[in-house]
Amino acid sequence: MPDNNKELTLSAPLSGPVLSLANVPDAVFASGALGDGIAIDPLNDTLYAPCDGDVIHVARTGHAVTLRADNGAEVLLHLGLDTVELRGDGFTMLVKEGARVSNGQPLLRYDVDKVARRCKSLVSLLVITNGEHFQARPVTLLGVKVGEPLLHIVAKNTGASPANDQDVGLEVSGQVRIAHRGGLHARPAARVRQTAQGFKSRSQLHFGGRSASCDSLMGMMGLAITEQAQVQVSCRGSDAEAALQALLTTLSTALAEETHAPAPAFKPHPHPAEDGVLHGVCAAPGVAVGPLVRLDGIVLPEDAGGHDVEAQRRQLDQALAQVSDEIRLTLDRARTRRNSDEEAIFNAHLALLDDPALLDAARLCIDQGSAATHAWSQSIDAQCRVLQQLGNTLLAERTNDLRDLRQRVLRALLGQTWPFDVPAGAIVAAQELTPSDLLHLCAQGVAGVCMVGGGATSHVAILARGKGLPCLVALGEALLEQQGQTMVLDADEGRLELHPTAERLAQVRQLHAEHAERRARQHALAHTPAQTIDGIHIEVAANVASSADAAQALADGADGVGLLRTEFLFVDRHTAPDEQEQRQRYQAVLDAMADKPVIIRTIDVGGDKQLDYLPLPNEANPVLGLRGIRLAQVQPQLLDQQLRALLQTRPLDRCRILLPMVTEVDELLHIRRRLDALANELGLSERPQLGVMIEVPAAALLAEQLAEHADFLSIGTNDLSQYTLAMDRDHAGLAPRVDALHPALLRLIAQACAGAARHGRWIGVCGALAADPLATPVLVGLGVRELSVSAAQIGEIKARVRQLDAVKCACLSAELLTLSSAAAVRQACHQHWPMG
């Protein structure tokens, strides 16, 4: 029985020799990724309960069972290694989930001969899976018999009893398919951890007969959960139901960056060996020329030992705190720039830095006599081996994130800053670069990067693509033999040319010069109106999220703001912004755009975009649920407050209001009446323009009726694509097929343009299609007269418009509506309007 200090001694569940986890012939268990514990090489055929408790999980293959002891410790009893592969053959489970068991009660029996012949090892595990709350101390490392004392469990002093809020209420569980591309790797696991930490309940993932706490990234990654795999989530505590629903949503919703910028295919170029050329894999496209500079990582000397344990622990804690602060600063900058890729990557780093599997392993090494530097390095190496042995390429690539943390913490321990002074324009070569390395190198103005190893789906590759930095990976060890000479990095073709000729260097520099000249011409003319050859004016506006974005857009030549998403005001806070704050923020955007018009979309939350202070029902299909303008039906005060704030901006004729998710005319009429009433309350005679987003097929089909009552229409091609094609744009497997140049989409766009024209209304596009230069002639030809893009693309899109004949575009676009696929449309666009 546990005493008042929550201590508990577990008895031996099997008879046989006892092993420490470190000596278990399995990398996952040996590393402690699943928790601390002990192992037995069994001599009997029955597994017994090591304590009184409740059965909280039974493996579907009958080889493992998890108990919750009366003191809150969760004890995984796992018979044999790789026994999940036997699919239950040879095992007989004697208890069911939810059952109450007593110390010494039989839990499962197995056929010793059958199982021993077919599994990797009979060595069996007793693991404390919620080790963040408990410490496990072996009573003996000798042989034991069933029922003898084996492991002493002591609650950690965390300031709150793990059995308080987390043990109040029933346990709930649910199943879900993993939506994240490549499975549950670092970034989605960090999102899961973040979600779980928002609740008091204890949450676990169960997959393949194993379990991991949602508090531990390494534990969850150690489950090797693949894309589209079905997992079980269990939550226990006072808010278990809410925690479960939130986790199911997080696990089934792909990260935005997994869909918007798919990684290039990971395949080597099938080139024969060439003298003077190293072949690799393109991780980020582009061509660069410059001197090769090699970067070498930190190499630690041998550990002399004899350290003060407490001093080493303090040094590690201080270094971890310093790196944590540095990462938070990087996160703040990423959020300011609305860079979701960087934000997701460094959020995962922050979570890894706090992972109990890493920290406990490092502190144990210090307790055993290692210096803090060597203890941290050994802890990282152990976790890297775990990921590399899981047989999952994507998870193996995530070892790069762990090595990033190793380098950063080691530098903090050694009192070093970023140690490399790389000249601008250089090509950097390294065994492996990390995400933080890449940010430093970008700040130094390097021309390109290449690595011995790495992969096209690594976080470094994602960042390089976002920075427009050519990146080549998997070049092999021969890369490190090079240094100093000028080279050509042709990532598009997967080549690093070690000894380029003068002619080749001149060719690459000429291409760079032409590209730079073209961009300079486009930028120089960005403030000139975009007008087709036959005199049709196309307004090129900017999509923005803040007044700073608006100021940059104006500097880059924007004709106005085509879409201000107001959600940025409402998310990541515990209370709604009041009317005054909203008015000030909207006014700041209007002020930043000088005399240009600003289109402000009303709040579009609900479904999968939840607000802490606005509880909405969980929905099975959020994108088809309570979102956008539908929210006004259940929360009218939220929209009224926003409309009042918008009505108080000046000058009101430059403020245009855009309504999202409209599906019928009555919705528009209701909001127009509400806008009129609020304007009258404020004593206003003037009204801002009121527009409708065309982002559902119903709105496109009713465009003529909507245009009768709206001042303008704006097509959101991102949502219109997924609703028309019945393909979730956040679905990792389908996202590449959600192409807005599909002829079905073009027909809807054509119908919307025709409907707007009948009432003399202008119509724009603010979705991703507006920023695709290949689509510009199609949209102009169908009747679109405003394109809203990112500030950086304004010059390019305006230059594209100036090359077009609008009448010819109209004739050719009509032909595209008869084609059979998006691929056919794109091919025809290349033929009719070549890029260049």
PDB file of C-alpha atoms in Angstrom, residues 176-180 183 207 224-232 251:
ATOM      1  CA  VAL A 176      -8.160   9.109 -34.529  1.00  0.00           C
ATOM      2  CA  ARG A 177      -6.107   8.853 -37.726  1.00  0.00           C
ATOM      3  CA  ILE A 178      -2.887  10.838 -37.858  1.00  0.00           C
ATOM      4  CA  ALA A 179      -3.156  13.544 -40.532  1.00  0.00           C
ATOM      5  CA  HIS A 180       0.405  14.867 -40.370  1.00  0.00           C
ATOM      6  CA  GLY A 183       3.482  10.776 -39.079  1.00  0.00           C
ATOM      7  CA  PHE A 207      -0.096   2.874 -30.611  1.00  0.00           C
ATOM      8  CA  ALA A 224       6.966   5.706 -34.527  1.00  0.00           C
ATOM      9  CA  ILE A 225       3.394   6.616 -35.461  1.00  0.00           C
ATOM     10  CA  THR A 226       3.051   6.787 -39.229  1.00  0.00           C
ATOM     11  CA  GLU A 227       0.885   9.002 -41.398  1.00  0.00           C
ATOM     12  CA  GLN A 228      -2.767   7.843 -41.485  1.00  0.00           C
ATOM     13  CA  ALA A 229      -2.109   5.396 -38.636  1.00  0.00           C
ATOM     14  CA  GLN A 230      -4.956   5.017 -36.166  1.00  0.00           C
ATOM     15  CA  VAL A 231      -4.004   5.810 -32.579  1.00  0.00           C
ATOM     16  CA  GLN A 232      -5.824   5.820 -29.281  1.00  0.00           C
ATOM     17  CA  LEU A 251      -3.886  14.890 -34.268  1.00  0.00           C
TER      18      LEU A 251
END
